[in-house]
Amino acid sequence: MKRMEELPIPLILSSFLLLLPFLGATIQDSFPKCVAKHCDTFTPSSNSSVFFTSQTAAYTTILNSTAQNLRCLLPSMAKPQLIFTPLAESDVQAAVSCAKKLGIHLRLRSGGHDYEGLSYTSELKSPPPFILLDLGKLRAVKVDIPGNTAWVQAGATVGELYYRISEQSKTHGFPAGLCPSLGVGGHITGGAYGSMMRKYGLGADNVVDARIVDANGRILDRKSMGEDLFWAIRGGGGGSFGVILAWKVKLVKVPSTVTVFTVSKTVEEGGTNILYKWQNVAHKIDENLFIRVLIQPLTDAKTGKRSVVTSYNALFLGRANDVVRIMKKEFPEMGLARKDTVEMRWIESVMYIGNYPMNTPPRVLLKGKAPFSSYFKAKSDFFRSPIPKQGLEGLWKVLVEEESPLTIWNPFGGMMDRVSESETPFPHRKGVIFMAQYLTNWQSDKVVVSKRYDWMRKMYSYMSTYASKNPREAYVNYRDCELGMHRNNNNASATTLIDATKSWANKYFKANFDRLVMVKSRVDPHNFFWHEQSIPTIARKN
């Protein structure tokens, strides 16, 4: 008789599908019992507040609560058999130990911003049953201003971290994401760029310790996990090496007063020339100044004609008069005037960059919620040389073809040039002048999604002429399963799997991929922590 791993893939899947109802019932019963046995704090009554099946009223609410891409919640997407919301670190240990003992797959979610929803759904047509380990109740933040550090649990958002820092100091901050609802746990595993990266580097560059549950259910800190694993979790992507419980981050100095501005220019107002100049200046200008560009179509209300508007959205770590002086010298084409700028506290600039209405109280960050969500598809690129003006004019033509596209360009340079590509798994360092994110958004599940995907592929193809090459780099926190992913192929050898993965993983990690595989193979040789774009292991388990 053939062993299971030798059976043809279609036969494995068809047999598996017949077992799904039985397996689901088993998971929903056996997993909570196993966790309760490992955790003295759990009782039959408390189980109903931490375990949620699709039959419970709160299941959909919790599943949808932090999901930012509504596309990942469509009925066609696979959903977890069970949701577990641990209340303590020991609960996470129990979850890993029990899942491993029972042979159940775990998906790990901290903030729900995974662009392909891999932290709470699956891209596979017939995935193995899985449990969602939702860390949203582990969100404590402990700030130590004298020590210049903070411990922040994985379920907290970067907005909560920023606010808790601001409660204790007006001159401290942390250089992480621009979107305040990002979950700290997953955000830093991808690198964590933000509006202060030109001054202080990435969030991952400013992590000094971590707590993680490994594949054996042990809680490890930096000392006990070792420097290789500590290196891998700071940019190697989430869901591959363990469950992040908390990060200890190094705080950075910010002025008591910072300056923000947004200046918009249409193509008709010289937008092409100004954007071309931005490409040559934004990565070289004073590293206290971060100027990103939001580019999208604009429709004339009278004529219906579509054009393109470029909005320069900036943070300057200093006073308004100083940034106006710098801009007049380095970037006079924008025409920045003192009236265009607003001075505020750093925590208020978080609200401004995060697109909250002006004068929104920063305390709203403690809600940990995004101001909006939508259906979207996204891709990313890194650029090492400017796009010529002719290329920008071609880009305008592509943009106006789509109903609701957006591309956001973030400048690099400064500290990003001074950190080596191998310092963390995030390799997009010296020589990168900006990173681009492309999105197409829609607000209804009735939209013909194939048209949106077709446009995104056209956009990505058009930008291939100008983007980085060999490899064409991509940001792991802007996951894109169209680059490639693991599939149900248990018969593939480890070498074949790693070679296939390298063809797309190199876009995320470049030469760091090989070291990530070595670390993964040592700390999780049986590939317990797995998803469609996780780091593979040399010692495969079928």
Coordinates of N, CA and C in Angstrom, one line a residue, residues 23-35 47 53 82 102:
L23 N -13.0 16.7 10.7 CA -11.8 17.3 11.3 C -12.2 18.6 11.9
G24 N -13.2 19.4 11.3 CA -13.6 20.6 11.9 C -14.2 20.4 13.3
A25 N -15.1 19.4 13.4 CA -15.7 19.1 14.7 C -14.6 18.7 15.7
T26 N -13.6 18.0 15.3 CA -12.6 17.5 16.2 C -11.7 18.7 16.7
I27 N -11.4 19.6 15.8 CA -10.6 20.7 16.1 C -11.3 21.6 17.1
Q28 N -12.6 21.9 16.9 CA -13.4 22.7 17.8 C -13.6 22.1 19.1
D29 N -13.4 20.9 19.3 CA -13.6 20.2 20.6 C -12.2 19.9 21.2
S30 N -11.3 19.3 20.5 CA -10.0 18.9 21.1 C -9.1 20.0 21.4
F31 N -9.0 21.0 20.5 CA -8.1 22.1 20.8 C -8.4 22.9 22.1
P32 N -9.6 23.4 22.3 CA -9.9 24.1 23.5 C -9.6 23.2 24.8
K33 N -9.9 21.9 24.7 CA -9.7 21.0 25.8 C -8.2 20.9 26.1
C34 N -7.4 20.8 25.1 CA -6.0 20.7 25.2 C -5.4 22.0 25.8
V35 N -5.9 23.1 25.3 CA -5.4 24.4 25.8 C -5.8 24.6 27.3
N47 N -14.0 29.7 28.4 CA -13.8 29.2 27.1 C -14.6 30.0 26.0
T53 N -16.1 29.6 17.3 CA -16.3 28.8 16.1 C -17.3 29.5 15.2
L82 N -11.5 27.7 13.8 CA -11.6 28.2 15.2 C -10.8 29.4 15.4
L102 N -1.7 18.1 18.1 CA -2.9 17.6 17.4 C -2.8 17.7 15.9

